[in-house]
């Protein structure tokens, strides 16, 4: 469901454009791993050091905003259009011709495993990206040119980050069919907190909505995730009932102790589930109510927006999920079905 550009690269992005059938590079130079916007990505060709200079496979810039690449198989030449400039270079050449002037390179561009490799300084000049390197990896910041997420079933639906500050994108841009809209949403800059885009018809009008899932952080017993729903026709955001509102109005979770048993009850008004969990030492928890909200995940299932909130009886012990299924009503997505589902290992404690 999640599709970020890293998986594009792993799938061999631009293979029909800049992929050559042979290599003219001796694979003796040390290879480095690659991070794009703090996300570790898998590529068929890694950055390398050659003659004391860092080289990058230029095809990783495929799909970046404002950048276009074209490979000429006949004469082994590459053309890059970026920021109103055109750059032309040939395999083995030390010269790069641009719209303004020719540039002499200290070392020639070359082909490695079928990919054109260019010096990092040239890559930076053409793309505007910032590049850092340590002994094991190359870190490339695309400055918002690379999509953070792309919808699985709609490659024209993309999400971009804006104004990175102290590890947080301070704004996000949603692109649909080439049209863009900026939103004040925030999300961490992190390889493990990538956003997710889902395009489905959620309200039954025959037209799709765009669901944006933004992971806000995770750790032991914690996972925070925001959800936004947008009408792609006019980029208006459709409100979603906050989980806090649903819990306050429709959920009551209680913990009682009796005779070495922990009695955990969750009442959602529509149904009630009670677990009788053994607690002979009466030290399993000091909570008096079931906690919801520390762990929150969203998904789209059968064209319905669904939230799952882990229910905990202590900081580290979760006994089930509160499932919220949303329906469209009163101009927003409201909790329509709410139920508590114990985890498998706790089902034997369900009171009949």
GROMACS .gro file of C-alpha atoms in nm:
model
  352
    1UNK     CA    1   0.000   0.000   0.000
    2UNK     CA    2   0.278   0.234   0.078
    3UNK     CA    3   0.476   0.351  -0.216
    4UNK     CA    4   0.762   0.589  -0.168
    5UNK     CA    5   1.028   0.674  -0.416
    6UNK     CA    6   1.274   0.432  -0.256
    7UNK     CA    7   1.065   0.140  -0.378
    8UNK     CA    8   1.056   0.303  -0.723
    9UNK     CA    9   1.433   0.298  -0.729
   10UNK     CA   10   1.443  -0.060  -0.616
   11UNK     CA   11   1.212  -0.152  -0.900
   12UNK     CA   12   1.459  -0.011  -1.152
   13UNK     CA   13   1.323   0.338  -1.211
   14UNK     CA   14   1.404   0.481  -1.554
   15UNK     CA   15   1.539   0.150  -1.678
   16UNK     CA   16   1.408   0.219  -2.025
   17UNK     CA   17   1.566   0.563  -2.039
   18UNK     CA   18   1.913   0.549  -1.890
   19UNK     CA   19   1.983   0.179  -1.862
   20UNK     CA   20   2.256   0.059  -2.091
   21UNK     CA   21   2.327  -0.297  -2.192
   22UNK     CA   22   2.689  -0.307  -2.085
   23UNK     CA   23   2.930  -0.154  -1.837
   24UNK     CA   24   3.253   0.027  -1.909
   25UNK     CA   25   3.350   0.062  -1.545
   26UNK     CA   26   3.579  -0.167  -1.349
   27UNK     CA   27   3.399  -0.247  -1.023
   28UNK     CA   28   3.698  -0.183  -0.801
   29UNK     CA   29   3.587   0.144  -0.640
   30UNK     CA   30   3.429   0.121  -0.293
   31UNK     CA   31   3.049   0.139  -0.298
   32UNK     CA   32   2.843   0.349  -0.058
   33UNK     CA   33   2.482   0.315   0.052
   34UNK     CA   34   2.238   0.591  -0.039
   35UNK     CA   35   1.992   0.797   0.163
   36UNK     CA   36   1.742   1.025  -0.008
   37UNK     CA   37   1.574   1.274   0.225
   38UNK     CA   38   1.676   1.063   0.525
   39UNK     CA   39   1.529   0.747   0.375
   40UNK     CA   40   1.764   0.458   0.300
   41UNK     CA   41   1.692   0.344  -0.057
   42UNK     CA   42   1.794   0.039  -0.254
   43UNK     CA   43   1.943   0.103  -0.596
   44UNK     CA   44   2.088  -0.131  -0.855
   45UNK     CA   45   2.398   0.090  -0.867
   46UNK     CA   46   2.549   0.252  -0.559
   47UNK     CA   47   2.741   0.578  -0.527
   48UNK     CA   48   3.117   0.521  -0.551
   49UNK     CA   49   3.445   0.694  -0.486
   50UNK     CA   50   3.667   0.706  -0.794
   51UNK     CA   51   3.999   0.888  -0.818
   52UNK     CA   52   3.919   1.063  -0.491
   53UNK     CA   53   3.585   1.196  -0.619
   54UNK     CA   54   3.230   1.098  -0.528
   55UNK     CA   55   3.011   0.977  -0.816
   56UNK     CA   56   2.633   0.928  -0.813
   57UNK     CA   57   2.404   0.739  -1.054
   58UNK     CA   58   2.216   1.023  -1.220
   59UNK     CA   59   1.900   0.816  -1.267
   60UNK     CA   60   1.810   0.864  -0.897
   61UNK     CA   61   1.690   1.214  -0.997
   62UNK     CA   62   1.422   1.065  -1.221
   63UNK     CA   63   1.081   1.197  -1.119
   64UNK     CA   64   1.212   1.489  -0.915
   65UNK     CA   65   1.016   1.808  -0.965
   66UNK     CA   66   1.154   2.019  -1.250
   67UNK     CA   67   1.404   1.757  -1.368
   68UNK     CA   68   1.389   1.555  -1.688
   69UNK     CA   69   1.638   1.297  -1.817
   70UNK     CA   70   1.694   1.147  -2.161
   71UNK     CA   71   1.944   0.877  -2.260
   72UNK     CA   72   2.061   0.835  -2.618
   73UNK     CA   73   2.166   0.473  -2.657
   74UNK     CA   74   2.320   0.529  -3.000
   75UNK     CA   75   2.597   0.766  -2.896
   76UNK     CA   76   2.588   0.693  -2.520
   77UNK     CA   77   2.494   1.048  -2.431
   78UNK     CA   78   2.275   1.186  -2.157
   79UNK     CA   79   2.067   1.505  -2.159
   80UNK     CA   80   1.938   1.659  -1.836
   81UNK     CA   81   1.689   1.947  -1.821
   82UNK     CA   82   1.677   2.128  -1.488
   83UNK     CA   83   1.597   2.479  -1.368
   84UNK     CA   84   1.564   2.605  -1.725
   85UNK     CA   85   1.905   2.468  -1.819
   86UNK     CA   86   2.001   2.187  -2.053
   87UNK     CA   87   2.306   1.972  -1.981
   88UNK     CA   88   2.461   1.731  -2.234
   89UNK     CA   89   2.731   1.476  -2.159
   90UNK     CA   90   2.875   1.160  -2.314
   91UNK     CA   91   3.016   0.847  -2.162
   92UNK     CA   92   3.392   0.885  -2.105
   93UNK     CA   93   3.389   1.262  -2.162
   94UNK     CA   94   3.531   1.525  -1.930
   95UNK     CA   95   3.313   1.797  -2.084
   96UNK     CA   96   2.956   1.893  -1.998
   97UNK     CA   97   2.780   2.129  -2.236
   98UNK     CA   98   2.504   2.345  -2.095
   99UNK     CA   99   2.278   2.619  -2.224
  100UNK     CA  100   2.513   2.883  -2.087
  101UNK     CA  101   2.861   2.734  -2.129
  102UNK     CA  102   3.080   2.424  -2.135
  103UNK     CA  103   3.223   2.286  -1.812
  104UNK     CA  104   3.542   2.083  -1.784
  105UNK     CA  105   3.535   1.797  -1.533
  106UNK     CA  106   3.841   1.678  -1.343
  107UNK     CA  107   3.734   1.317  -1.413
  108UNK     CA  108   3.510   1.181  -1.690
  109UNK     CA  109   3.155   1.060  -1.652
  110UNK     CA  110   3.130   0.683  -1.694
  111UNK     CA  111   2.893   0.389  -1.709
  112UNK     CA  112   2.876   0.145  -1.417
  113UNK     CA  113   2.656  -0.163  -1.448
  114UNK     CA  114   2.451   0.009  -1.714
  115UNK     CA  115   2.406   0.341  -1.529
  116UNK     CA  116   2.558   0.679  -1.605
  117UNK     CA  117   2.770   0.799  -1.311
  118UNK     CA  118   2.846   1.169  -1.270
  119UNK     CA  119   3.051   1.367  -1.015
  120UNK     CA  120   2.858   1.475  -0.706
  121UNK     CA  121   2.942   1.841  -0.769
  122UNK     CA  122   2.783   1.820  -1.113
  123UNK     CA  123   2.481   1.638  -0.969
  124UNK     CA  124   2.445   1.912  -0.708
  125UNK     CA  125   2.475   2.190  -0.967
  126UNK     CA  126   2.213   2.035  -1.194
  127UNK     CA  127   1.957   1.936  -0.930
  128UNK     CA  128   2.009   2.185  -0.649
  129UNK     CA  129   2.033   1.899  -0.398
  130UNK     CA  130   2.268   1.907  -0.101
  131UNK     CA  131   2.502   1.611  -0.059
  132UNK     CA  132   2.691   1.480   0.242
  133UNK     CA  133   2.903   1.170   0.283
  134UNK     CA  134   3.056   0.959   0.556
  135UNK     CA  135   3.258   0.637   0.533
  136UNK     CA  136   2.953   0.422   0.461
  137UNK     CA  137   2.676   0.631   0.310
  138UNK     CA  138   2.587   0.926   0.090
  139UNK     CA  139   2.307   1.150   0.218
  140UNK     CA  140   2.117   1.349  -0.045
  141UNK     CA  141   1.864   1.617   0.048
  142UNK     CA  142   1.648   1.689  -0.256
  143UNK     CA  143   1.508   2.012  -0.107
  144UNK     CA  144   1.151   1.899  -0.165
  145UNK     CA  145   1.197   1.789  -0.526
  146UNK     CA  146   1.143   1.419  -0.452
  147UNK     CA  147   0.804   1.284  -0.353
  148UNK     CA  148   0.778   1.151   0.001
  149UNK     CA  149   0.494   0.923  -0.106
  150UNK     CA  150   0.316   0.812  -0.422
  151UNK     CA  151  -0.022   0.636  -0.426
  152UNK     CA  152  -0.008   0.272  -0.532
  153UNK     CA  153  -0.299   0.289  -0.773
  154UNK     CA  154  -0.250   0.650  -0.889
  155UNK     CA  155   0.104   0.740  -0.986
  156UNK     CA  156  -0.010   1.099  -1.044
  157UNK     CA  157  -0.096   1.143  -0.675
  158UNK     CA  158   0.213   1.249  -0.479
  159UNK     CA  159   0.311   1.414  -0.153
  160UNK     CA  160   0.607   1.649  -0.106
  161UNK     CA  161   0.769   1.791   0.207
  162UNK     CA  162   0.837   2.160   0.267
  163UNK     CA  163   1.050   2.370   0.499
  164UNK     CA  164   1.239   2.106   0.695
  165UNK     CA  165   1.322   2.240   1.039
  166UNK     CA  166   1.470   2.040   1.329
  167UNK     CA  167   1.370   1.710   1.173
  168UNK     CA  168   1.013   1.811   1.091
  169UNK     CA  169   0.857   1.908   0.758
  170UNK     CA  170   0.665   2.225   0.844
  171UNK     CA  171   0.430   2.194   0.548
  172UNK     CA  172   0.328   1.941   0.284
  173UNK     CA  173   0.221   1.967  -0.078
  174UNK     CA  174  -0.032   1.730  -0.234
  175UNK     CA  175  -0.007   1.686  -0.612
  176UNK     CA  176  -0.287   1.536  -0.820
  177UNK     CA  177  -0.254   1.513  -1.198
  178UNK     CA  178   0.006   1.790  -1.199
  179UNK     CA  179  -0.202   2.028  -0.986
  180UNK     CA  180  -0.071   2.120  -0.641
  181UNK     CA  181  -0.204   2.239  -0.308
  182UNK     CA  182  -0.010   2.325   0.004
  183UNK     CA  183  -0.130   2.228   0.354
  184UNK     CA  184  -0.003   2.322   0.701
  185UNK     CA  185   0.036   1.955   0.801
  186UNK     CA  186   0.357   1.842   0.966
  187UNK     CA  187   0.544   1.510   0.964
  188UNK     CA  188   0.886   1.393   1.082
  189UNK     CA  189   1.180   1.362   0.847
  190UNK     CA  190   1.265   0.998   0.910
  191UNK     CA  191   1.328   0.677   0.718
  192UNK     CA  192   1.077   0.488   0.933
  193UNK     CA  193   0.800   0.747   0.944
  194UNK     CA  194   0.718   0.773   0.574
  195UNK     CA  195   0.374   0.911   0.481
  196UNK     CA  196   0.121   0.696   0.295
  197UNK     CA  197  -0.125   0.789   0.020
  198UNK     CA  198  -0.443   0.593  -0.054
  199UNK     CA  199  -0.689   0.680  -0.331
  200UNK     CA  200  -1.035   0.528  -0.281
  201UNK     CA  201  -1.401   0.627  -0.296
  202UNK     CA  202  -1.487   0.656   0.074
  203UNK     CA  203  -1.825   0.830   0.062
  204UNK     CA  204  -1.992   0.626  -0.213
  205UNK     CA  205  -2.034   0.908  -0.464
  206UNK     CA  206  -1.841   0.722  -0.734
  207UNK     CA  207  -1.547   0.962  -0.710
  208UNK     CA  208  -1.224   0.891  -0.522
  209UNK     CA  209  -1.089   1.073  -0.220
  210UNK     CA  210  -0.722   1.094  -0.125
  211UNK     CA  211  -0.632   0.965   0.220
  212UNK     CA  212  -0.308   1.095   0.366
  213UNK     CA  213  -0.160   0.904   0.660
  214UNK     CA  214   0.114   1.087   0.848
  215UNK     CA  215   0.314   0.894   1.104
  216UNK     CA  216   0.412   1.133   1.379
  217UNK     CA  217   0.645   0.912   1.579
  218UNK     CA  218   0.677   0.572   1.738
  219UNK     CA  219   0.852   0.393   2.020
  220UNK     CA  220   0.787   0.136   2.290
  221UNK     CA  221   0.411   0.135   2.346
  222UNK     CA  222   0.360   0.441   2.129
  223UNK     CA  223   0.263   0.503   1.767
  224UNK     CA  224   0.105   0.832   1.662
  225UNK     CA  225  -0.058   0.876   1.321
  226UNK     CA  226  -0.262   1.162   1.176
  227UNK     CA  227  -0.518   1.112   0.901
  228UNK     CA  228  -0.639   1.362   0.642
  229UNK     CA  229  -0.896   1.312   0.366
  230UNK     CA  230  -0.895   1.540   0.061
  231UNK     CA  231  -1.133   1.581  -0.230
  232UNK     CA  232  -0.891   1.582  -0.526
  233UNK     CA  233  -1.135   1.769  -0.749
  234UNK     CA  234  -1.092   2.095  -0.557
  235UNK     CA  235  -0.832   2.004  -0.288
  236UNK     CA  236  -1.075   2.073  -0.002
  237UNK     CA  237  -1.009   1.876   0.314
  238UNK     CA  238  -1.297   1.666   0.446
  239UNK     CA  239  -1.297   1.657   0.828
  240UNK     CA  240  -1.255   1.327   1.014
  241UNK     CA  241  -1.404   1.287   1.360
  242UNK     CA  242  -1.111   1.291   1.605
  243UNK     CA  243  -1.050   0.964   1.789
  244UNK     CA  244  -1.054   1.158   2.117
  245UNK     CA  245  -1.411   1.264   2.045
  246UNK     CA  246  -1.515   0.907   1.966
  247UNK     CA  247  -1.358   0.772   2.286
  248UNK     CA  248  -1.517   1.041   2.500
  249UNK     CA  249  -1.866   0.991   2.358
  250UNK     CA  250  -1.882   0.620   2.288
  251UNK     CA  251  -1.621   0.420   2.480
  252UNK     CA  252  -1.593   0.324   2.847
  253UNK     CA  253  -1.306   0.101   2.958
  254UNK     CA  254  -1.280  -0.014   3.320
  255UNK     CA  255  -1.033  -0.231   3.516
  256UNK     CA  256  -1.138  -0.404   3.839
  257UNK     CA  257  -0.959  -0.651   4.070
  258UNK     CA  258  -1.130  -0.944   4.237
  259UNK     CA  259  -0.986  -1.266   4.380
  260UNK     CA  260  -0.665  -1.275   4.180
  261UNK     CA  261  -0.840  -1.183   3.858
  262UNK     CA  262  -0.813  -0.863   3.659
  263UNK     CA  263  -1.154  -0.780   3.516
  264UNK     CA  264  -1.110  -0.565   3.204
  265UNK     CA  265  -1.431  -0.433   3.047
  266UNK     CA  266  -1.470  -0.224   2.733
  267UNK     CA  267  -1.818  -0.093   2.656
  268UNK     CA  268  -1.871   0.080   2.320
  269UNK     CA  269  -2.249   0.121   2.373
  270UNK     CA  270  -2.302  -0.110   2.073
  271UNK     CA  271  -2.125  -0.402   2.242
  272UNK     CA  272  -1.942  -0.491   2.559
  273UNK     CA  273  -1.638  -0.718   2.599
  274UNK     CA  274  -1.508  -0.834   2.935
  275UNK     CA  275  -1.175  -1.010   2.990
  276UNK     CA  276  -1.102  -1.202   3.310
  277UNK     CA  277  -0.722  -1.203   3.314
  278UNK     CA  278  -0.537  -1.401   3.584
  279UNK     CA  279  -0.350  -1.175   3.825
  280UNK     CA  280  -0.267  -1.388   4.129
  281UNK     CA  281  -0.008  -1.144   4.267
  282UNK     CA  282  -0.229  -0.844   4.194
  283UNK     CA  283   0.066  -0.653   4.053
  284UNK     CA  284  -0.011  -0.665   3.681
  285UNK     CA  285  -0.118  -0.300   3.664
  286UNK     CA  286  -0.215  -0.003   3.873
  287UNK     CA  287  -0.446   0.139   3.607
  288UNK     CA  288  -0.819   0.163   3.680
  289UNK     CA  289  -0.924   0.219   3.319
  290UNK     CA  290  -0.825   0.089   2.977
  291UNK     CA  291  -0.605   0.333   2.790
  292UNK     CA  292  -0.666   0.421   2.427
  293UNK     CA  293  -0.469   0.657   2.205
  294UNK     CA  294  -0.105   0.568   2.269
  295UNK     CA  295  -0.103   0.346   1.960
  296UNK     CA  296  -0.307   0.465   1.662
  297UNK     CA  297  -0.313   0.326   1.308
  298UNK     CA  298  -0.543   0.404   1.015
  299UNK     CA  299  -0.625   0.206   0.702
  300UNK     CA  300  -0.875   0.186   0.419
  301UNK     CA  301  -1.058  -0.146   0.403
  302UNK     CA  302  -1.342  -0.222   0.161
  303UNK     CA  303  -1.360   0.148   0.076
  304UNK     CA  304  -1.411   0.240   0.442
  305UNK     CA  305  -1.178   0.446   0.656
  306UNK     CA  306  -1.079   0.246   0.965
  307UNK     CA  307  -0.887   0.343   1.279
  308UNK     CA  308  -0.735   0.096   1.524
  309UNK     CA  309  -0.634   0.210   1.869
  310UNK     CA  310  -0.439  -0.021   2.096
  311UNK     CA  311  -0.606  -0.078   2.432
  312UNK     CA  312  -0.358  -0.102   2.719
  313UNK     CA  313  -0.396  -0.210   3.081
  314UNK     CA  314  -0.042  -0.098   3.161
  315UNK     CA  315   0.232   0.095   2.986
  316UNK     CA  316   0.359  -0.213   2.807
  317UNK     CA  317   0.061  -0.453   2.800
  318UNK     CA  318  -0.194  -0.417   2.523
  319UNK     CA  319  -0.491  -0.655   2.527
  320UNK     CA  320  -0.676  -0.560   2.207
  321UNK     CA  321  -0.774  -0.301   1.950
  322UNK     CA  322  -1.055  -0.051   1.949
  323UNK     CA  323  -1.177  -0.058   1.587
  324UNK     CA  324  -1.353   0.248   1.450
  325UNK     CA  325  -1.518   0.229   1.109
  326UNK     CA  326  -1.611   0.567   0.962
  327UNK     CA  327  -1.907   0.666   0.749
  328UNK     CA  328  -1.971   0.992   0.565
  329UNK     CA  329  -2.231   1.207   0.739
  330UNK     CA  330  -2.293   1.576   0.798
  331UNK     CA  331  -2.007   1.675   0.567
  332UNK     CA  332  -1.745   1.475   0.753
  333UNK     CA  333  -1.632   1.120   0.825
  334UNK     CA  334  -1.786   1.015   1.157
  335UNK     CA  335  -1.747   0.704   1.369
  336UNK     CA  336  -2.020   0.468   1.248
  337UNK     CA  337  -1.915   0.137   1.400
  338UNK     CA  338  -1.707   0.103   1.717
  339UNK     CA  339  -1.604  -0.228   1.871
  340UNK     CA  340  -1.333  -0.374   2.089
  341UNK     CA  341  -1.144  -0.677   1.951
  342UNK     CA  342  -0.920  -0.868   2.195
  343UNK     CA  343  -0.585  -0.993   2.069
  344UNK     CA  344  -0.569  -1.367   2.002
  345UNK     CA  345  -0.368  -1.444   2.315
  346UNK     CA  346  -0.640  -1.283   2.531
  347UNK     CA  347  -0.946  -1.441   2.368
  348UNK     CA  348  -0.940  -1.731   2.614
  349UNK     CA  349  -1.013  -1.478   2.889
  350UNK     CA  350  -1.328  -1.339   2.723
  351UNK     CA  351  -1.625  -1.369   2.954
  352UNK     CA  352  -1.902  -1.569   2.791
   0.00000   0.00000   0.00000
